[in-house]
Amino acid sequence: MKTNSNTYTIIYSVVLVVIVAFLLAFVSQALKDRQDANVKLDVKKQILYSLNIRGLDDAAAETKYSEVVKSEENVGEQKLYICEVDGAPKYVCTVKGMGLWGPVYGFISINEDKNTVYGAYFNHDSETAGLGAEIKDSQAWQEKFQGKKIMKEGSSEIDLGVVKKVENPESEVDAVTGATLTSNGVSQMLKEGLKPFMEILKDK
């Protein structure tokens, strides 16, 4: 077959694509267990971050997670983690929502009173670096949630939120500068994402 013919070019391209596809599938399958383990470890680290436990390497994070997370429960499509930190019970709720460009999600840890935020960690898939991405990258912003109230006293409505101008510092957090839509997404995520946990939170 002539190497400069169209037929040769087409056959060569098809064979090359098939070989590359086979190799990628093989590598993906071979690494699947490791990839799954890394995903699970990353989730464990995020839960620890929401409990204000940071700066651990992989091995230490695995050990700490086993130490503080006592059990987990399914709450609809979300999860509740029952934890203990320094002898005190904590409750970690998963939350999911939409930011400006895609999904945002995170974990909110709650004190024994079931109404005071102990810590928070947020993540995203595609928010703008330096703006909306600060919900993940800025530990200082996440720490603003500590001590905030989830509900007003005597109320069953979620009051915790993110606003452009704080009028109720007991339950509101300043929006990320320059990322109003992402901040609105986080606020909506909290108000909707915590609703499935209401029965648990109201059970004092």
mmCIF file of C-alpha atoms in Angstrom:
data_model
loop_
_atom_site.group_PDB
_atom_site.id
_atom_site.type_symbol
_atom_site.label_atom_id
_atom_site.label_comp_id
_atom_site.label_asym_id
_atom_site.label_seq_id
_atom_site.Cartn_x
_atom_site.Cartn_y
_atom_site.Cartn_z
ATOM 1 C CA MET A 1 0.000 0.000 0.000
ATOM 2 C CA LYS A 2 1.263 3.418 -0.918
ATOM 3 C CA THR A 3 2.155 5.379 2.204
ATOM 4 C CA ASN A 4 1.108 8.647 0.598
ATOM 5 C CA SER A 5 -2.390 7.463 -0.360
ATOM 6 C CA ASN A 6 -5.630 8.495 1.350
ATOM 7 C CA THR A 7 -6.465 4.869 2.144
ATOM 8 C CA TYR A 8 -3.189 4.389 4.003
ATOM 9 C CA THR A 9 -3.727 7.601 5.978
ATOM 10 C CA ILE A 10 -7.238 6.547 7.018
ATOM 11 C CA ILE A 11 -6.211 3.008 8.013
ATOM 12 C CA TYR A 12 -3.179 4.296 9.909
ATOM 13 C CA SER A 13 -5.312 6.835 11.795
ATOM 14 C CA VAL A 14 -7.963 4.243 12.712
ATOM 15 C CA VAL A 15 -5.378 1.737 13.965
ATOM 16 C CA LEU A 16 -3.618 4.432 15.993
ATOM 17 C CA VAL A 17 -6.891 5.589 17.569
ATOM 18 C CA VAL A 18 -7.841 2.015 18.482
ATOM 19 C CA ILE A 19 -4.449 1.356 20.082
ATOM 20 C CA VAL A 20 -4.514 4.598 22.081
ATOM 21 C CA ALA A 21 -8.104 3.966 23.196
ATOM 22 C CA PHE A 22 -7.171 0.450 24.328
ATOM 23 C CA LEU A 23 -4.159 1.722 26.272
ATOM 24 C CA LEU A 24 -6.196 4.469 27.975
ATOM 25 C CA ALA A 25 -8.926 1.991 28.926
ATOM 26 C CA PHE A 26 -6.329 -0.416 30.308
ATOM 27 C CA VAL A 27 -4.579 2.276 32.358
ATOM 28 C CA SER A 28 -7.892 3.627 33.631
ATOM 29 C CA GLN A 29 -9.009 0.179 34.753
ATOM 30 C CA ALA A 30 -5.638 -0.587 36.321
ATOM 31 C CA LEU A 31 -5.702 2.641 38.340
ATOM 32 C CA LYS A 32 -9.424 2.539 39.239
ATOM 33 C CA ASP A 33 -8.944 1.154 42.755
ATOM 34 C CA ARG A 34 -6.316 3.777 43.538
ATOM 35 C CA GLN A 35 -8.475 6.555 42.074
ATOM 36 C CA ASP A 36 -11.490 5.435 44.117
ATOM 37 C CA ALA A 37 -9.361 5.329 47.271
ATOM 38 C CA ASN A 38 -8.076 8.850 46.585
ATOM 39 C CA VAL A 39 -11.626 10.156 46.109
ATOM 40 C CA LYS A 40 -12.744 8.600 49.411
ATOM 41 C CA LEU A 41 -9.710 10.037 51.197
ATOM 42 C CA ASP A 42 -10.405 13.489 49.753
ATOM 43 C CA VAL A 43 -13.977 13.362 51.103
ATOM 44 C CA LYS A 44 -12.655 12.338 54.524
ATOM 45 C CA LYS A 45 -10.252 15.282 54.492
ATOM 46 C CA GLN A 46 -13.070 17.685 53.588
ATOM 47 C CA ILE A 47 -15.124 16.395 56.503
ATOM 48 C CA LEU A 48 -12.125 16.932 58.789
ATOM 49 C CA TYR A 49 -11.681 20.459 57.386
ATOM 50 C CA SER A 50 -15.283 21.208 58.348
ATOM 51 C CA LEU A 51 -14.359 20.092 61.871
ATOM 52 C CA ASN A 52 -11.453 22.583 61.854
ATOM 53 C CA ILE A 53 -8.906 19.767 61.551
ATOM 54 C CA ARG A 54 -6.427 20.661 58.812
ATOM 55 C CA GLY A 55 -2.823 20.225 57.799
ATOM 56 C CA LEU A 56 -2.695 16.420 58.073
ATOM 57 C CA ASP A 57 -0.937 14.146 55.607
ATOM 58 C CA ASP A 58 -2.849 11.235 54.074
ATOM 59 C CA ALA A 59 -1.983 8.659 56.732
ATOM 60 C CA ALA A 60 -2.701 11.042 59.610
ATOM 61 C CA ALA A 61 -5.998 12.087 57.998
ATOM 62 C CA GLU A 62 -7.128 8.445 57.746
ATOM 63 C CA THR A 63 -6.266 7.882 61.398
ATOM 64 C CA LYS A 64 -7.927 11.094 62.576
ATOM 65 C CA TYR A 65 -11.064 10.407 60.551
ATOM 66 C CA SER A 66 -11.429 6.970 62.145
ATOM 67 C CA GLU A 67 -10.945 8.604 65.532
ATOM 68 C CA VAL A 68 -13.497 11.432 65.275
ATOM 69 C CA VAL A 69 -16.208 10.050 62.939
ATOM 70 C CA LYS A 70 -18.282 7.620 64.955
ATOM 71 C CA SER A 71 -21.040 6.830 62.449
ATOM 72 C CA GLU A 72 -22.849 8.088 59.371
ATOM 73 C CA GLU A 73 -26.507 8.134 58.401
ATOM 74 C CA ASN A 74 -28.348 8.640 55.126
ATOM 75 C CA VAL A 75 -30.729 11.599 55.217
ATOM 76 C CA GLY A 76 -32.542 11.437 51.905
ATOM 77 C CA GLU A 77 -29.827 11.790 49.277
ATOM 78 C CA GLN A 78 -27.481 13.454 51.757
ATOM 79 C CA LYS A 79 -25.387 12.201 54.651
ATOM 80 C CA LEU A 80 -25.072 13.064 58.308
ATOM 81 C CA TYR A 81 -21.811 12.227 60.088
ATOM 82 C CA ILE A 82 -21.939 11.793 63.857
ATOM 83 C CA CYS A 83 -18.569 12.890 65.228
ATOM 84 C CA GLU A 84 -16.746 13.571 68.458
ATOM 85 C CA VAL A 85 -14.060 16.234 68.814
ATOM 86 C CA ASP A 86 -12.246 16.689 72.118
ATOM 87 C CA GLY A 87 -14.986 14.747 73.851
ATOM 88 C CA ALA A 88 -17.817 16.880 72.463
ATOM 89 C CA PRO A 89 -20.367 15.624 69.904
ATOM 90 C CA LYS A 90 -20.464 17.295 66.496
ATOM 91 C CA TYR A 91 -22.825 16.760 63.579
ATOM 92 C CA VAL A 92 -21.549 17.152 60.013
ATOM 93 C CA CYS A 93 -24.178 17.758 57.316
ATOM 94 C CA THR A 94 -23.520 17.490 53.582
ATOM 95 C CA VAL A 95 -24.901 20.295 51.396
ATOM 96 C CA LYS A 96 -25.091 20.649 47.619
ATOM 97 C CA GLY A 97 -26.127 23.466 45.311
ATOM 98 C CA MET A 98 -25.264 25.492 42.205
ATOM 99 C CA GLY A 99 -22.752 28.304 41.892
ATOM 100 C CA LEU A 100 -22.174 30.630 38.951
ATOM 101 C CA TRP A 101 -20.628 28.072 36.581
ATOM 102 C CA GLY A 102 -21.471 24.714 38.097
ATOM 103 C CA PRO A 103 -22.077 22.637 41.231
ATOM 104 C CA VAL A 104 -20.957 23.815 44.668
ATOM 105 C CA TYR A 105 -21.008 21.573 47.704
ATOM 106 C CA GLY A 106 -19.585 21.230 51.162
ATOM 107 C CA PHE A 107 -19.871 20.184 54.778
ATOM 108 C CA ILE A 108 -21.263 22.092 57.763
ATOM 109 C CA SER A 109 -20.325 20.882 61.239
ATOM 110 C CA ILE A 110 -22.689 21.734 64.078
ATOM 111 C CA ASN A 111 -22.181 21.862 67.835
ATOM 112 C CA GLU A 112 -23.971 19.764 70.425
ATOM 113 C CA ASP A 113 -26.767 22.365 70.673
ATOM 114 C CA LYS A 114 -27.630 21.490 67.045
ATOM 115 C CA ASN A 115 -27.918 25.157 66.143
ATOM 116 C CA THR A 116 -24.405 26.641 66.243
ATOM 117 C CA VAL A 117 -21.942 26.161 63.402
ATOM 118 C CA TYR A 118 -18.690 24.620 64.569
ATOM 119 C CA GLY A 119 -16.965 24.760 61.202
ATOM 120 C CA ALA A 120 -17.496 24.746 57.435
ATOM 121 C CA TYR A 121 -15.786 23.626 54.266
ATOM 122 C CA PHE A 122 -16.954 24.380 50.721
ATOM 123 C CA ASN A 123 -15.863 23.083 47.330
ATOM 124 C CA HIS A 124 -16.765 23.672 43.689
ATOM 125 C CA ASP A 125 -16.274 22.297 40.188
ATOM 126 C CA SER A 126 -15.713 25.383 38.072
ATOM 127 C CA GLU A 127 -15.981 28.724 39.883
ATOM 128 C CA THR A 128 -13.711 31.583 38.797
ATOM 129 C CA ALA A 129 -10.210 31.554 40.280
ATOM 130 C CA GLY A 130 -9.630 34.443 42.672
ATOM 131 C CA LEU A 131 -13.365 35.184 42.849
ATOM 132 C CA GLY A 132 -15.973 32.460 43.298
ATOM 133 C CA ALA A 133 -13.250 29.877 43.864
ATOM 134 C CA GLU A 134 -12.505 31.622 47.163
ATOM 135 C CA ILE A 135 -15.338 29.619 48.741
ATOM 136 C CA LYS A 136 -12.850 26.740 48.637
ATOM 137 C CA ASP A 137 -9.481 28.482 48.629
ATOM 138 C CA SER A 138 -10.038 30.960 51.467
ATOM 139 C CA GLN A 139 -9.851 29.296 54.853
ATOM 140 C CA ALA A 140 -10.402 32.709 56.413
ATOM 141 C CA TRP A 141 -13.765 33.031 54.638
ATOM 142 C CA GLN A 142 -14.829 29.549 55.700
ATOM 143 C CA GLU A 143 -13.913 30.378 59.294
ATOM 144 C CA LYS A 144 -16.436 33.241 59.247
ATOM 145 C CA PHE A 145 -19.164 30.621 59.610
ATOM 146 C CA GLN A 146 -17.890 29.484 62.992
ATOM 147 C CA GLY A 147 -20.293 30.420 65.775
ATOM 148 C CA LYS A 148 -23.143 31.413 63.417
ATOM 149 C CA LYS A 149 -26.650 30.286 64.281
ATOM 150 C CA ILE A 150 -28.522 28.029 61.882
ATOM 151 C CA MET A 151 -31.990 29.007 63.077
ATOM 152 C CA LYS A 152 -33.404 31.868 65.099
ATOM 153 C CA GLU A 153 -34.513 30.920 68.574
ATOM 154 C CA GLY A 154 -37.990 29.408 68.454
ATOM 155 C CA SER A 155 -37.939 29.189 64.643
ATOM 156 C CA SER A 156 -37.846 26.171 62.348
ATOM 157 C CA GLU A 157 -36.599 28.120 59.319
ATOM 158 C CA ILE A 158 -32.958 28.085 58.177
ATOM 159 C CA ASP A 159 -31.535 31.527 58.921
ATOM 160 C CA LEU A 160 -27.885 30.804 58.145
ATOM 161 C CA GLY A 161 -26.873 32.519 54.909
ATOM 162 C CA VAL A 162 -24.406 34.551 52.872
ATOM 163 C CA VAL A 163 -25.311 38.166 52.111
ATOM 164 C CA LYS A 164 -23.765 41.211 50.452
ATOM 165 C CA LYS A 165 -24.538 43.387 53.470
ATOM 166 C CA VAL A 166 -24.694 41.749 56.898
ATOM 167 C CA GLU A 167 -27.640 42.958 58.942
ATOM 168 C CA ASN A 168 -27.880 39.986 61.292
ATOM 169 C CA PRO A 169 -24.319 39.029 62.323
ATOM 170 C CA GLU A 170 -25.668 36.176 64.423
ATOM 171 C CA SER A 171 -26.467 34.103 61.336
ATOM 172 C CA GLU A 172 -25.176 35.970 58.263
ATOM 173 C CA VAL A 173 -21.751 35.864 56.601
ATOM 174 C CA ASP A 174 -20.285 38.468 54.222
ATOM 175 C CA ALA A 175 -20.362 37.446 50.556
ATOM 176 C CA VAL A 176 -17.070 36.779 48.781
ATOM 177 C CA THR A 177 -15.861 40.058 47.259
ATOM 178 C CA GLY A 178 -16.551 40.142 43.511
ATOM 179 C CA ALA A 179 -18.423 36.851 43.555
ATOM 180 C CA THR A 180 -22.017 37.774 44.288
ATOM 181 C CA LEU A 181 -23.611 35.008 42.216
ATOM 182 C CA THR A 182 -21.395 32.294 43.670
ATOM 183 C CA SER A 183 -22.076 33.630 47.176
ATOM 184 C CA ASN A 184 -25.818 33.590 46.437
ATOM 185 C CA GLY A 185 -25.422 29.987 45.327
ATOM 186 C CA VAL A 186 -23.748 29.080 48.621
ATOM 187 C CA SER A 187 -26.481 30.857 50.581
ATOM 188 C CA GLN A 188 -29.217 29.036 48.672
ATOM 189 C CA MET A 189 -27.328 25.779 49.134
ATOM 190 C CA LEU A 190 -27.312 26.272 52.908
ATOM 191 C CA LYS A 191 -30.999 27.167 53.125
ATOM 192 C CA GLU A 192 -32.104 24.273 50.924
ATOM 193 C CA GLY A 193 -29.368 21.802 51.784
ATOM 194 C CA LEU A 194 -29.961 21.918 55.526
ATOM 195 C CA LYS A 195 -33.731 21.406 55.249
ATOM 196 C CA PRO A 196 -33.521 17.587 55.131
ATOM 197 C CA PHE A 197 -31.754 17.694 58.506
ATOM 198 C CA MET A 198 -34.415 19.799 60.217
ATOM 199 C CA GLU A 199 -35.994 16.935 62.175
ATOM 200 C CA ILE A 200 -32.580 15.992 63.512
ATOM 201 C CA LEU A 201 -31.616 19.603 64.293
ATOM 202 C CA LYS A 202 -34.907 20.305 66.086
ATOM 203 C CA ASP A 203 -34.516 17.171 68.207
ATOM 204 C CA LYS A 204 -32.599 18.619 71.158
#
